[in-house]
């Protein structure tokens, strides 16, 4: 009887080892796929960052051509975003619902405020 019980235990340990080995191989494959995905994502992010730098340079050049102060526009945008973030945090209840009665009203963006009337052809004339 002693040998039969030992054989069953050894068989059980061998089955557990096979399961662990199979799971280890699955984890290796999952890790390989994850690394591949991370590398592809990094390449995409690098490409997007490069495009953003190019677009930022183009927008800055166009803004300067139009006589706009890029730094003040950025500063205004950052301040407005910080205020909105602060308002969002204070205007939601524990469930995430808005508690501010006028939270749904639209306001002009900093770019709209800054660029309004910046182009002389859009400026109102005395005849208007």
PDB file of C-alpha atoms in Angstrom:
ATOM      1  CA  UNK A   1       0.000   0.000   0.000  1.00  0.00           C
ATOM      2  CA  UNK A   2       2.893   2.374   0.713  1.00  0.00           C
ATOM      3  CA  UNK A   3       4.271   2.203  -2.808  1.00  0.00           C
ATOM      4  CA  UNK A   4       0.869   2.852  -4.384  1.00  0.00           C
ATOM      5  CA  UNK A   5       0.374   6.021  -2.325  1.00  0.00           C
ATOM      6  CA  UNK A   6       3.870   7.228  -3.180  1.00  0.00           C
ATOM      7  CA  UNK A   7       3.299   6.591  -6.884  1.00  0.00           C
ATOM      8  CA  UNK A   8       0.072   8.613  -6.752  1.00  0.00           C
ATOM      9  CA  UNK A   9       1.867  11.485  -5.012  1.00  0.00           C
ATOM     10  CA  UNK A  10       4.692  11.427  -7.557  1.00  0.00           C
ATOM     11  CA  UNK A  11       2.143  11.369 -10.398  1.00  0.00           C
ATOM     12  CA  UNK A  12       0.324  14.334  -8.838  1.00  0.00           C
ATOM     13  CA  UNK A  13       3.584  16.290  -8.455  1.00  0.00           C
ATOM     14  CA  UNK A  14       4.512  15.490 -12.082  1.00  0.00           C
ATOM     15  CA  UNK A  15       1.108  16.747 -13.282  1.00  0.00           C
ATOM     16  CA  UNK A  16       1.511  19.915 -11.224  1.00  0.00           C
ATOM     17  CA  UNK A  17       4.979  20.428 -12.712  1.00  0.00           C
ATOM     18  CA  UNK A  18       3.564  20.031 -16.224  1.00  0.00           C
ATOM     19  CA  UNK A  19       0.845  22.574 -15.444  1.00  0.00           C
ATOM     20  CA  UNK A  20       3.407  25.019 -14.060  1.00  0.00           C
ATOM     21  CA  UNK A  21       5.644  24.504 -17.109  1.00  0.00           C
ATOM     22  CA  UNK A  22       2.707  25.100 -19.458  1.00  0.00           C
ATOM     23  CA  UNK A  23       1.693  28.238 -17.550  1.00  0.00           C
ATOM     24  CA  UNK A  24       5.312  29.460 -17.606  1.00  0.00           C
ATOM     25  CA  UNK A  25       5.408  29.090 -21.388  1.00  0.00           C
ATOM     26  CA  UNK A  26       2.095  30.950 -21.676  1.00  0.00           C
ATOM     27  CA  UNK A  27       3.490  33.749 -19.510  1.00  0.00           C
ATOM     28  CA  UNK A  28       6.645  33.920 -21.645  1.00  0.00           C
ATOM     29  CA  UNK A  29       4.535  34.274 -24.784  1.00  0.00           C
ATOM     30  CA  UNK A  30       2.358  36.906 -23.137  1.00  0.00           C
ATOM     31  CA  UNK A  31       5.464  38.812 -22.043  1.00  0.00           C
ATOM     32  CA  UNK A  32       6.892  38.623 -25.574  1.00  0.00           C
ATOM     33  CA  UNK A  33       3.651  40.009 -27.040  1.00  0.00           C
ATOM     34  CA  UNK A  34       3.546  42.741 -24.407  1.00  0.00           C
ATOM     35  CA  UNK A  35       7.132  43.770 -25.171  1.00  0.00           C
ATOM     36  CA  UNK A  36       6.297  43.860 -28.870  1.00  0.00           C
ATOM     37  CA  UNK A  37       3.235  46.007 -28.204  1.00  0.00           C
ATOM     38  CA  UNK A  38       5.223  48.367 -25.983  1.00  0.00           C
ATOM     39  CA  UNK A  39       7.895  48.772 -28.657  1.00  0.00           C
ATOM     40  CA  UNK A  40       5.279  49.485 -31.345  1.00  0.00           C
ATOM     41  CA  UNK A  41       3.534  51.960 -29.050  1.00  0.00           C
ATOM     42  CA  UNK A  42       6.836  53.698 -28.293  1.00  0.00           C
ATOM     43  CA  UNK A  43       7.511  54.041 -32.020  1.00  0.00           C
ATOM     44  CA  UNK A  44       4.047  55.528 -32.554  1.00  0.00           C
ATOM     45  CA  UNK A  45       4.458  57.931 -29.630  1.00  0.00           C
ATOM     46  CA  UNK A  46       7.864  59.043 -30.922  1.00  0.00           C
ATOM     47  CA  UNK A  47       6.365  59.658 -34.352  1.00  0.00           C
ATOM     48  CA  UNK A  48       3.428  61.601 -32.893  1.00  0.00           C
ATOM     49  CA  UNK A  49       5.734  63.694 -30.717  1.00  0.00           C
ATOM     50  CA  UNK A  50       7.781  64.559 -33.787  1.00  0.00           C
ATOM     51  CA  UNK A  51       4.637  65.571 -35.673  1.00  0.00           C
ATOM     52  CA  UNK A  52       3.474  67.702 -32.740  1.00  0.00           C
ATOM     53  CA  UNK A  53       6.811  69.536 -32.680  1.00  0.00           C
ATOM     54  CA  UNK A  54       6.491  70.240 -36.409  1.00  0.00           C
ATOM     55  CA  UNK A  55       2.883  71.392 -36.034  1.00  0.00           C
ATOM     56  CA  UNK A  56       3.761  73.581 -33.063  1.00  0.00           C
ATOM     57  CA  UNK A  57       6.488  75.267 -35.128  1.00  0.00           C
ATOM     58  CA  UNK A  58       4.052  75.833 -38.008  1.00  0.00           C
ATOM     59  CA  UNK A  59       1.365  77.253 -35.727  1.00  0.00           C
ATOM     60  CA  UNK A  60       3.905  79.537 -34.043  1.00  0.00           C
ATOM     61  CA  UNK A  61       5.123  80.785 -37.424  1.00  0.00           C
ATOM     62  CA  UNK A  62       1.559  81.450 -38.590  1.00  0.00           C
ATOM     63  CA  UNK A  63       0.719  83.186 -35.306  1.00  0.00           C
ATOM     64  CA  UNK A  64       3.769  85.425 -35.562  1.00  0.00           C
ATOM     65  CA  UNK A  65       2.875  86.190 -39.182  1.00  0.00           C
ATOM     66  CA  UNK A  66      -0.572  87.256 -37.968  1.00  0.00           C
ATOM     67  CA  UNK A  67       0.974  89.389 -35.226  1.00  0.00           C
ATOM     68  CA  UNK A  68      -0.152  87.209 -32.327  1.00  0.00           C
ATOM     69  CA  UNK A  69       1.867  86.715 -29.142  1.00  0.00           C
ATOM     70  CA  UNK A  70       2.268  82.938 -28.930  1.00  0.00           C
ATOM     71  CA  UNK A  71       3.613  82.978 -25.372  1.00  0.00           C
ATOM     72  CA  UNK A  72       0.673  84.964 -23.996  1.00  0.00           C
ATOM     73  CA  UNK A  73      -1.787  82.696 -25.816  1.00  0.00           C
ATOM     74  CA  UNK A  74      -0.139  79.645 -24.273  1.00  0.00           C
ATOM     75  CA  UNK A  75      -0.095  81.250 -20.826  1.00  0.00           C
ATOM     76  CA  UNK A  76      -3.780  82.139 -21.094  1.00  0.00           C
ATOM     77  CA  UNK A  77      -4.618  78.631 -22.256  1.00  0.00           C
ATOM     78  CA  UNK A  78      -2.724  77.081 -19.334  1.00  0.00           C
ATOM     79  CA  UNK A  79      -4.407  79.373 -16.808  1.00  0.00           C
ATOM     80  CA  UNK A  80      -7.848  78.688 -18.267  1.00  0.00           C
ATOM     81  CA  UNK A  81      -7.186  74.934 -18.282  1.00  0.00           C
ATOM     82  CA  UNK A  82      -6.046  75.063 -14.650  1.00  0.00           C
ATOM     83  CA  UNK A  83      -9.167  77.016 -13.721  1.00  0.00           C
ATOM     84  CA  UNK A  84     -11.384  74.509 -15.547  1.00  0.00           C
ATOM     85  CA  UNK A  85      -9.617  71.636 -13.807  1.00  0.00           C
ATOM     86  CA  UNK A  86     -10.156  73.323 -10.457  1.00  0.00           C
ATOM     87  CA  UNK A  87     -13.782  74.066 -11.304  1.00  0.00           C
ATOM     88  CA  UNK A  88     -14.341  70.484 -12.445  1.00  0.00           C
ATOM     89  CA  UNK A  89     -12.973  69.156  -9.168  1.00  0.00           C
ATOM     90  CA  UNK A  90     -15.137  71.482  -7.073  1.00  0.00           C
ATOM     91  CA  UNK A  91     -18.286  71.202  -9.188  1.00  0.00           C
ATOM     92  CA  UNK A  92     -18.769  67.449  -9.007  1.00  0.00           C
ATOM     93  CA  UNK A  93     -20.290  65.506  -6.156  1.00  0.00           C
ATOM     94  CA  UNK A  94     -19.111  62.140  -4.860  1.00  0.00           C
ATOM     95  CA  UNK A  95     -20.969  60.341  -7.649  1.00  0.00           C
ATOM     96  CA  UNK A  96     -19.318  62.467 -10.305  1.00  0.00           C
ATOM     97  CA  UNK A  97     -22.486  64.426 -11.124  1.00  0.00           C
ATOM     98  CA  UNK A  98     -22.210  68.127 -11.799  1.00  0.00           C
ATOM     99  CA  UNK A  99     -23.396  70.348  -8.945  1.00  0.00           C
ATOM    100  CA  UNK A 100     -22.815  73.615 -10.779  1.00  0.00           C
ATOM    101  CA  UNK A 101     -26.002  75.031 -12.327  1.00  0.00           C
ATOM    102  CA  UNK A 102     -24.145  76.773 -15.150  1.00  0.00           C
ATOM    103  CA  UNK A 103     -21.643  73.985 -15.841  1.00  0.00           C
ATOM    104  CA  UNK A 104     -23.238  73.267 -19.214  1.00  0.00           C
ATOM    105  CA  UNK A 105     -22.822  76.799 -20.587  1.00  0.00           C
ATOM    106  CA  UNK A 106     -20.294  77.313 -23.329  1.00  0.00           C
ATOM    107  CA  UNK A 107     -17.507  79.849 -23.155  1.00  0.00           C
ATOM    108  CA  UNK A 108     -15.004  81.094 -25.677  1.00  0.00           C
ATOM    109  CA  UNK A 109     -11.670  79.361 -25.833  1.00  0.00           C
ATOM    110  CA  UNK A 110      -8.521  81.391 -25.114  1.00  0.00           C
ATOM    111  CA  UNK A 111      -7.597  81.221 -28.805  1.00  0.00           C
ATOM    112  CA  UNK A 112     -10.965  82.703 -29.811  1.00  0.00           C
ATOM    113  CA  UNK A 113     -10.619  85.491 -27.261  1.00  0.00           C
ATOM    114  CA  UNK A 114      -7.063  86.306 -28.282  1.00  0.00           C
ATOM    115  CA  UNK A 115      -7.505  86.095 -32.039  1.00  0.00           C
ATOM    116  CA  UNK A 116     -10.782  88.015 -32.258  1.00  0.00           C
ATOM    117  CA  UNK A 117     -10.049  91.168 -34.206  1.00  0.00           C
ATOM    118  CA  UNK A 118      -6.372  90.311 -34.651  1.00  0.00           C
ATOM    119  CA  UNK A 119      -6.734  90.173 -38.428  1.00  0.00           C
ATOM    120  CA  UNK A 120      -7.218  93.736 -39.763  1.00  0.00           C
ATOM    121  CA  UNK A 121      -9.579  92.473 -42.479  1.00  0.00           C
ATOM    122  CA  UNK A 122     -11.912  91.187 -39.748  1.00  0.00           C
ATOM    123  CA  UNK A 123     -11.812  94.371 -37.677  1.00  0.00           C
ATOM    124  CA  UNK A 124     -15.094  96.289 -37.530  1.00  0.00           C
ATOM    125  CA  UNK A 125     -15.191  99.520 -39.474  1.00  0.00           C
ATOM    126  CA  UNK A 126     -16.955 102.777 -38.641  1.00  0.00           C
ATOM    127  CA  UNK A 127     -19.668 101.922 -41.162  1.00  0.00           C
ATOM    128  CA  UNK A 128     -20.702  98.733 -39.276  1.00  0.00           C
TER     129      UNK A 128
END
